[in-house]
Short mmCIF file of C-alpha atoms and ligand atoms in Angstrom, two decimals:
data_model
loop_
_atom_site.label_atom_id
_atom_site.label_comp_id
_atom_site.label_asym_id
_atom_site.label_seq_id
_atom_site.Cartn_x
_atom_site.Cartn_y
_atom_site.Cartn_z
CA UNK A 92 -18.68 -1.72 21.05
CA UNK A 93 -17.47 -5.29 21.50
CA UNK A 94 -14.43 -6.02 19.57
CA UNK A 95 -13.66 -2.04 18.52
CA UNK A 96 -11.91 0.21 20.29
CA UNK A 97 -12.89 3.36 20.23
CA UNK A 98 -10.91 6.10 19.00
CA UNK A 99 -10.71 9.79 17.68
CA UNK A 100 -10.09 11.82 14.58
CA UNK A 101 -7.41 13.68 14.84
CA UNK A 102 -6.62 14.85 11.52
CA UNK A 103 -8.31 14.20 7.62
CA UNK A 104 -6.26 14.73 4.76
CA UNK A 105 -8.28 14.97 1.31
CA UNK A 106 -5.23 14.84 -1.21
CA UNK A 107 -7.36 14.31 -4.83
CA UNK A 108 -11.22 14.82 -4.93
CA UNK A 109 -11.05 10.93 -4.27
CA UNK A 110 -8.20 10.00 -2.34
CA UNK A 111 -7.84 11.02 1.54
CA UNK A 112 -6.14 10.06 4.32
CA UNK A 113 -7.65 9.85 8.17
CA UNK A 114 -4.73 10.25 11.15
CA UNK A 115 -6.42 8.28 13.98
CA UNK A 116 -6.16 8.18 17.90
CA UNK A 117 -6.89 4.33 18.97
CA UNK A 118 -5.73 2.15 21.21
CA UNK A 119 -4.24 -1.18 19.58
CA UNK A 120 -1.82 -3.78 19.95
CA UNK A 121 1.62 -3.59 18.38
CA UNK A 122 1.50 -4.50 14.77
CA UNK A 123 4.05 -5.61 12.26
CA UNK A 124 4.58 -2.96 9.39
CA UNK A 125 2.39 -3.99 6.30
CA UNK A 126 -0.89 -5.39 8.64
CA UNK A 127 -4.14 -3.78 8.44
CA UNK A 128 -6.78 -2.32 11.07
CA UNK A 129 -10.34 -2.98 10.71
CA UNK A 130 -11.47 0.35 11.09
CA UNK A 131 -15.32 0.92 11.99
CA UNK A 132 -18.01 2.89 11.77
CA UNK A 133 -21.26 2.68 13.52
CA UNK A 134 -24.19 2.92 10.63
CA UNK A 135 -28.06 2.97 11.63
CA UNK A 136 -26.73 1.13 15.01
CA UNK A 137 -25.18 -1.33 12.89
CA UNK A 138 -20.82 -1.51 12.95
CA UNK A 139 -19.67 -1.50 9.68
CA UNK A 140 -15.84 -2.04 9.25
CA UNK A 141 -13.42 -2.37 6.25
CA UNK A 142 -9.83 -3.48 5.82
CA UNK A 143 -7.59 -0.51 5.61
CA UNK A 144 -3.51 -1.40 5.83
CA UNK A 145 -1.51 1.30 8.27
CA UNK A 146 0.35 4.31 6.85
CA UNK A 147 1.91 4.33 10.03
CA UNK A 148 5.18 2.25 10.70
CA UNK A 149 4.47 0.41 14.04
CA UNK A 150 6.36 2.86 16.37
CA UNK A 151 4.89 5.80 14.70
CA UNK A 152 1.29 7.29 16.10
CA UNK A 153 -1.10 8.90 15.55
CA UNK A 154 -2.45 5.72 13.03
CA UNK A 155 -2.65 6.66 9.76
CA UNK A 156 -5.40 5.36 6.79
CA UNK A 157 -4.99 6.43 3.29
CA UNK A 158 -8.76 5.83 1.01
CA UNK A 159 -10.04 5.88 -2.22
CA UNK A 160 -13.48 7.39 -1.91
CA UNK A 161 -16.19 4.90 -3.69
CA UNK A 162 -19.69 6.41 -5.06
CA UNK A 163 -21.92 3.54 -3.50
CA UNK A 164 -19.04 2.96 -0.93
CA UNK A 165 -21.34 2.28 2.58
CA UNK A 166 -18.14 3.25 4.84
CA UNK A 167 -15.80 5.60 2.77
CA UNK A 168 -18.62 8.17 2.01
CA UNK A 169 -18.94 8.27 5.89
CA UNK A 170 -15.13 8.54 6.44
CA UNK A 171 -14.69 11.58 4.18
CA UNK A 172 -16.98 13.47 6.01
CA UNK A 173 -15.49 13.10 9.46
CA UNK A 174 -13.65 15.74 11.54
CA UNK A 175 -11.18 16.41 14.04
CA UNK A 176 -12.48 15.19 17.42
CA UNK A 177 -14.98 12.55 16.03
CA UNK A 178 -15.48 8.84 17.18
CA UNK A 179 -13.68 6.10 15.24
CA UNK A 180 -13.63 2.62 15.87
CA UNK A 181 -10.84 0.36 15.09
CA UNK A 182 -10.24 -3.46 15.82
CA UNK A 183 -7.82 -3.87 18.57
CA UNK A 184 -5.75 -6.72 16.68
CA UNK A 185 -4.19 -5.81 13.41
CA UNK A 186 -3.86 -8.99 10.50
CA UNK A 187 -2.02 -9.60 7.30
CA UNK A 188 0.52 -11.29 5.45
CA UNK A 189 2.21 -8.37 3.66
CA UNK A 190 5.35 -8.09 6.55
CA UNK A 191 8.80 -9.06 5.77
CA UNK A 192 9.08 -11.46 8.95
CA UNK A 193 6.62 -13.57 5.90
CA UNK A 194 9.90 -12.94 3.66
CA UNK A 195 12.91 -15.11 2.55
CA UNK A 196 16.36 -13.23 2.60
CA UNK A 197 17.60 -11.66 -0.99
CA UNK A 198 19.98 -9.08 -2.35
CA UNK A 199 16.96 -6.60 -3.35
CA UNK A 200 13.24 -6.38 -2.32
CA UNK A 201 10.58 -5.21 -4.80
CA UNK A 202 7.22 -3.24 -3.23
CA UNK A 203 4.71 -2.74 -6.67
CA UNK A 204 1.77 -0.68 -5.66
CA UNK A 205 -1.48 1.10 -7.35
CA UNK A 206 -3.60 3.48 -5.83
CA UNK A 207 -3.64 3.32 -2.26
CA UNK A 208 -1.47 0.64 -1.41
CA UNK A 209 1.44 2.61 -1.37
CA UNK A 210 0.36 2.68 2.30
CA UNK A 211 1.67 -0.36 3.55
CA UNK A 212 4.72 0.21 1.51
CA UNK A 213 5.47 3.32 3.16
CA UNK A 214 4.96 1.74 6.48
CA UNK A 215 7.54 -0.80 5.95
CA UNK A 216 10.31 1.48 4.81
CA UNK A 217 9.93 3.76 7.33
CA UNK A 218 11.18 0.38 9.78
CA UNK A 219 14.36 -0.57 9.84
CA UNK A 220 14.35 -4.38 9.14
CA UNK A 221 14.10 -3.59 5.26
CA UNK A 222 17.32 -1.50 5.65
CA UNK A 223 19.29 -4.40 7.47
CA UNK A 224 17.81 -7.00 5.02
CA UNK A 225 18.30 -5.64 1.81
CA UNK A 226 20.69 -3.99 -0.13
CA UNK A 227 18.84 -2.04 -1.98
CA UNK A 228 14.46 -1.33 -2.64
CA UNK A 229 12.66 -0.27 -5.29
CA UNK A 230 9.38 1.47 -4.64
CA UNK A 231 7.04 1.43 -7.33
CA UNK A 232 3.97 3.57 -7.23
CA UNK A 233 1.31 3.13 -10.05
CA UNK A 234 -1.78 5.52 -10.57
CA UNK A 235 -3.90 7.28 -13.64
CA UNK A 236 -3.23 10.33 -12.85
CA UNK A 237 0.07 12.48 -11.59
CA UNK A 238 -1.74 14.23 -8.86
CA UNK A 239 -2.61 10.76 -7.23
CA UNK A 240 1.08 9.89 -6.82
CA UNK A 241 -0.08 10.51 -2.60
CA UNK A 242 2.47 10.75 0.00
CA UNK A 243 5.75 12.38 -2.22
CA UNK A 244 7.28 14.25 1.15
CA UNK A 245 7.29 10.87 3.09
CA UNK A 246 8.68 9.79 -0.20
CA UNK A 247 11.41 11.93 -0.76
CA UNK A 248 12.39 12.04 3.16
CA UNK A 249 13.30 8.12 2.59
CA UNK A 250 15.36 8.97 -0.71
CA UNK A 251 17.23 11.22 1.46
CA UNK A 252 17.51 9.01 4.53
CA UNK A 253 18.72 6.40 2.21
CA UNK A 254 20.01 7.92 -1.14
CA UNK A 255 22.19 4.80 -2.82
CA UNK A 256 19.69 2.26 -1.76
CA UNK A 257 16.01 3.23 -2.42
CA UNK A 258 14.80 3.47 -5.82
CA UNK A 259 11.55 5.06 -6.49
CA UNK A 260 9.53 4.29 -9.60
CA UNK A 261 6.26 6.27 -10.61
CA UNK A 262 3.56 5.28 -12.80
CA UNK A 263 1.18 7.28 -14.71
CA UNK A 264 -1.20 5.42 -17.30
CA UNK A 265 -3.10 8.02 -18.40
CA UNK A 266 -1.61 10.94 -18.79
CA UNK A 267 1.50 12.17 -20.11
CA UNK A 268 4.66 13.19 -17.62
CA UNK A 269 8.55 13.82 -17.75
CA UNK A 270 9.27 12.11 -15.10
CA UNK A 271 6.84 8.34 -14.59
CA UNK A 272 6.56 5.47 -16.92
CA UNK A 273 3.37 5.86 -18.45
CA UNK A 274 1.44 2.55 -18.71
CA UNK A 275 1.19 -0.62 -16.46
CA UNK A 276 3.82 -2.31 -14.29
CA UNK A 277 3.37 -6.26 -15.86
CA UNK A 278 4.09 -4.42 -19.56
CA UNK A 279 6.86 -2.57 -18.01
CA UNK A 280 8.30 -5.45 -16.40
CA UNK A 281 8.05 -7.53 -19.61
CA UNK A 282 10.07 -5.10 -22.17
CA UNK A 283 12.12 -3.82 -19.49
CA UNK A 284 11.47 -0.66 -18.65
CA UNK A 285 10.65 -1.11 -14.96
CA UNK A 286 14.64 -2.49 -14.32
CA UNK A 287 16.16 -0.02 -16.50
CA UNK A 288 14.69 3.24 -14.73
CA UNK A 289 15.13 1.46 -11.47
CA UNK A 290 18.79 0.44 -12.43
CA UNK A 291 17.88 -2.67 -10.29
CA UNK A 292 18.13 -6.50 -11.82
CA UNK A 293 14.51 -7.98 -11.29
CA UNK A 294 15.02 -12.08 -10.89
CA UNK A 295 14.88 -15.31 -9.21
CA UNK A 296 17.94 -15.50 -7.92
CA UNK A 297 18.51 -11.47 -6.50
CA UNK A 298 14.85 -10.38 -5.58
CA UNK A 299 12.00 -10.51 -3.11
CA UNK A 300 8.85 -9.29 -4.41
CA UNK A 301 5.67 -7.50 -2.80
CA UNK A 302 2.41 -6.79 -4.57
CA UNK A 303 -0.59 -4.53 -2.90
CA UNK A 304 -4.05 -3.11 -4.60
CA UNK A 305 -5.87 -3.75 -7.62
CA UNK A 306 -6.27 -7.38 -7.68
CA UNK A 307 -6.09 -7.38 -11.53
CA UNK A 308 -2.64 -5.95 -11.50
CA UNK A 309 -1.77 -8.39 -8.64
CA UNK A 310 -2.17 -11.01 -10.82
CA UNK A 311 -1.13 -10.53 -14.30
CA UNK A 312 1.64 -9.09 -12.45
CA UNK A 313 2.24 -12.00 -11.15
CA UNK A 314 1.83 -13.68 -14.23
CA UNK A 315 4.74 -12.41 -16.19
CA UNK A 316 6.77 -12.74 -12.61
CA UNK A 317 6.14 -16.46 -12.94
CA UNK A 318 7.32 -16.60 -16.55
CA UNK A 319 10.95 -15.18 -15.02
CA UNK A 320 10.79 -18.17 -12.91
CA UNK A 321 9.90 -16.38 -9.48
CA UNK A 322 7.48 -17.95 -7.52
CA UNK A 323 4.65 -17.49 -5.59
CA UNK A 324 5.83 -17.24 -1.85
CA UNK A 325 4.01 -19.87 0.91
CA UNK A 326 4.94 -20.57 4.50
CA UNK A 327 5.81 -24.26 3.67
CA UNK A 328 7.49 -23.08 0.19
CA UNK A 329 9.19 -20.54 0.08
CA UNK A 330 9.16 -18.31 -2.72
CA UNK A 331 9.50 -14.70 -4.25
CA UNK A 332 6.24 -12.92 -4.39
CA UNK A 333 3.98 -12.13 -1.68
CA UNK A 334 0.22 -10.43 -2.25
CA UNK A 335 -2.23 -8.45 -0.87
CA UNK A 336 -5.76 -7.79 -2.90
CA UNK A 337 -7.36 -4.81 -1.80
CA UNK A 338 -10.40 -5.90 -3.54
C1 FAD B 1465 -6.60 -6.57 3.28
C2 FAD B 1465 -7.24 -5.32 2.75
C3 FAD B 1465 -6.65 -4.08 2.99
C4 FAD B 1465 -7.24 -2.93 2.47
N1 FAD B 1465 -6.62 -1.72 2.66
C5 FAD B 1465 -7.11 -0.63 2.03
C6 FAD B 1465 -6.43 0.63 2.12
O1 FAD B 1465 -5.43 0.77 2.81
N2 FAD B 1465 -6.96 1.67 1.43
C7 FAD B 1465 -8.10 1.53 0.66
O2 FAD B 1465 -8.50 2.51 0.00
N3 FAD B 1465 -8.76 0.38 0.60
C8 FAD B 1465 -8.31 -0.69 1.27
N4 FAD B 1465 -9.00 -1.86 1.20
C9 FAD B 1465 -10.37 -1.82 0.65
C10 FAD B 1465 -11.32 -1.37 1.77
O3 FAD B 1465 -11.36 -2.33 2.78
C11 FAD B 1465 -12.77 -1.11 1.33
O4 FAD B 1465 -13.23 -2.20 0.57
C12 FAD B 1465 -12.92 0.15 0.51
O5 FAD B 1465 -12.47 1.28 1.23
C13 FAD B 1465 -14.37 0.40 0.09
O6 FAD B 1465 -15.23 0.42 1.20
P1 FAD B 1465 -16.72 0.90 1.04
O7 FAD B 1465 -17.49 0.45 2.22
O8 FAD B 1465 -16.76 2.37 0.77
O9 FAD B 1465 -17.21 0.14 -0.25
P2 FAD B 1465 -17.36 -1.41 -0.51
O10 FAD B 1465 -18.79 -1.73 -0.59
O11 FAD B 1465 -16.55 -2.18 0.48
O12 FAD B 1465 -16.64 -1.51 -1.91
C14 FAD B 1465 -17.33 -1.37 -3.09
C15 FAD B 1465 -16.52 -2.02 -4.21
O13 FAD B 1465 -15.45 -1.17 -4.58
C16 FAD B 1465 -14.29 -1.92 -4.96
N5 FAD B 1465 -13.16 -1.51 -4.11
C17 FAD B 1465 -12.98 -1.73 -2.78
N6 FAD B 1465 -11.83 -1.14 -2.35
C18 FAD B 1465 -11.30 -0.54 -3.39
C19 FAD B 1465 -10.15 0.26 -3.57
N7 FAD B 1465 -9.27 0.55 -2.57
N8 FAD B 1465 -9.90 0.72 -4.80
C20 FAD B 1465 -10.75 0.44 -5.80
N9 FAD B 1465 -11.86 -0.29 -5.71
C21 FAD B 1465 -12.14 -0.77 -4.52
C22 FAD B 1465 -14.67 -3.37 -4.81
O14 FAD B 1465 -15.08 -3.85 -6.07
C23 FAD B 1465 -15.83 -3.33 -3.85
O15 FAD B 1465 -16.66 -4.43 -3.97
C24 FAD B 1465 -8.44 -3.02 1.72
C25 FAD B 1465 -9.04 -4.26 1.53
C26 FAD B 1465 -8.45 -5.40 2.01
C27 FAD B 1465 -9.13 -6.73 1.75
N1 NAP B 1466 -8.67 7.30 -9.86
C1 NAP B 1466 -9.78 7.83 -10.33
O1 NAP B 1466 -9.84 8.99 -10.73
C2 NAP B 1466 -11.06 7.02 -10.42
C3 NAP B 1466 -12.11 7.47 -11.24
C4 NAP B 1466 -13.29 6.72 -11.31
C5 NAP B 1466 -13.41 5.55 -10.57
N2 NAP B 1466 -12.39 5.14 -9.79
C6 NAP B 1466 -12.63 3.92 -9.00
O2 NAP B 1466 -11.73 3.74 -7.97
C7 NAP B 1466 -11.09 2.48 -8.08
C8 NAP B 1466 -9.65 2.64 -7.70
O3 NAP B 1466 -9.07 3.57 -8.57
P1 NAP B 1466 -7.53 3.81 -8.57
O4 NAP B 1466 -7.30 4.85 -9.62
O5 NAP B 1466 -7.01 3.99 -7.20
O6 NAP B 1466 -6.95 2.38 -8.96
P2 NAP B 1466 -6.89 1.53 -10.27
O7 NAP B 1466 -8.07 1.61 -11.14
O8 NAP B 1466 -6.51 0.21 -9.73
O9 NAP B 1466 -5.67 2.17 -11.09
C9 NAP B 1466 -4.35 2.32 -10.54
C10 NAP B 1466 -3.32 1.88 -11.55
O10 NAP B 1466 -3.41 0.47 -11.72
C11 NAP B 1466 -3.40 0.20 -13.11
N3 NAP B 1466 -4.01 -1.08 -13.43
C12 NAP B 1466 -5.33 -1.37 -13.51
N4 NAP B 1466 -5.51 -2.66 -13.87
C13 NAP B 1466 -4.27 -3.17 -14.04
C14 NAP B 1466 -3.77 -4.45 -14.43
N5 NAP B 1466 -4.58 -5.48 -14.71
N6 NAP B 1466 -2.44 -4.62 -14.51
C15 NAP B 1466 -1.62 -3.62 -14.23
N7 NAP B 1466 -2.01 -2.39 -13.88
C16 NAP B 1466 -3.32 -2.18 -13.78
C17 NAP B 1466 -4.12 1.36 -13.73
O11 NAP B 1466 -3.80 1.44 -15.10
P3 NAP B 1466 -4.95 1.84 -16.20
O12 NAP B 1466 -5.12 3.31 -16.10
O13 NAP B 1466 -4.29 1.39 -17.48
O14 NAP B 1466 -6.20 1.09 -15.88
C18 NAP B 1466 -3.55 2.52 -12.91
O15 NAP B 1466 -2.33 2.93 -13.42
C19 NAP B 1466 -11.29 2.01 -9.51
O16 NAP B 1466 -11.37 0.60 -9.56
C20 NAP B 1466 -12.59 2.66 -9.84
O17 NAP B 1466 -13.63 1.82 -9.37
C21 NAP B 1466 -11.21 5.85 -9.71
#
């Protein structure tokens, strides 16, 4: 299979009727927390392979993939249906920019999510460099419903493992809760909401920031980042926000 490995199912997770998760036994090369796989499928005798960012922190196996199921979707319709023990193919060499060795030092480090980029997120915190780098993370989450807020026992294991520094910050737009902001990070960010449940100062000068997943919200989040005078992070420039689109 050329430049897959092959690997194995060995668990499938289906949190929401759309969201799931896929545990994964394949042999790759060590990764930095944040990269993605290409993981593969073979389709009519064709390989057809996606992005998806690890779950998994680097020392941590079996690999872990966390999906939004799409209705035309050629590779997550086939992903949702597989089983313990079935073959998997993932690209030896993982890529990606979303690591913190791509990240300036600060006092606090920002990681804004939707959907299912809390993945990488999770990855990352469950390493230690963020820990030794940072005084204290926020961990925003951002869905439309409650019941897609994935992953809350990995979640609440890291509030315990590190209960003065780790701030966790859920969003629900479209539906009412006790407990998340209800609406969209850039608005939150904006009018202030996002700092004052966090109890965290967002700005230039204290923060490193970290966007992953809709590309929309990547960049008008962005946007009103700018306006506070953070800037967009580049190897010859650095800066305070760093980006992933998942689409
Ligand atoms: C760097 C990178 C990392 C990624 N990591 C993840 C991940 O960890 N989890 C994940 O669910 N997806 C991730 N994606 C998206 C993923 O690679 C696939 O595009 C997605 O799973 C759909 O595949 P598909 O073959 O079913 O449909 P496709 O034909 O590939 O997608 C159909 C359309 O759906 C939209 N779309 C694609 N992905 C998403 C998504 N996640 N949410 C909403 N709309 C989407 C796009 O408009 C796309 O054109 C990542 C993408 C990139 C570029
Ligand atoms: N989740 C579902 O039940 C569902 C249902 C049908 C289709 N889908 C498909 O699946 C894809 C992924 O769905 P998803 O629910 O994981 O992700 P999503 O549509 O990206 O929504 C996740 C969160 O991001 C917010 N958001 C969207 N655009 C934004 C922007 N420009 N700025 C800031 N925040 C923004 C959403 O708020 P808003 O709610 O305000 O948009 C929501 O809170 C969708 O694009 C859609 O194609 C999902």
């Amino acid at each position: 299979m050329g430049k897959f490995a092959e690997g194995r199912v060995v668990n499938s997770k289906r949190w929401t009727e759309r969201l799931h998760s896929l545990q994964v036994e394949a042999p790759v090369e060590p990764f930095k927390a944040g990269q993605f796989g290409k993981v593969a499928l073979e389709i009519n005798g064709e390989m057809i392979f996606r992005p998806y960012s690890f779950v998994n922190a680097p020392q941590e196996r079996p690999l872990e993939f966390h999906f939004i199921t799409l209705e035309d979707g050629p590779l997550t319709q086939r992903l949702i249906k597989l089983d313990c023990g079935d073959p998997i193919y993932v690209a030896p060499r993982a890529a990606g920019f979303l690591t913190l060795s791509e990240l300036p030092d600060a006092e606090n480090l920002w990681l804004l999510s939707t959907g299912t980029a809390i993945g990488p997120f999770l990855s990352i915190l469950k390493t230690e460099e963020p820990w030794r780098r940072f005084s204290s993370i926020v961990l925003v989450h951002a869905v439309r419903q409650a019941e897609e807020l994935t992953y809350q026992e990995q979640i609440r294991q890291l509030l315990d493992e590190h209960p003065q520094r780790l701030k966790v910050v859920s969003f629900v737009s479209r539906e009412d809760t006790d407990f998340a902001i209800k609406g969209r990070v850039p608005e939150a960010i904006k009018d202030g909401r996002l700092e004052a449940k966090a109890g965290v100062q967002l700005s230039a000068e204290k923060s490193q920031v970290m966007i992953c997943g809709n590309p929309d919200m990547v960049r008008d989040t962005s946007l009103v980042l700018e306006e506070r005078g953070l800037k967009k992070n580049r190897r010859k420039a650095p800066g305070h926000i760093t980006v992933e689109h998942y689409w």
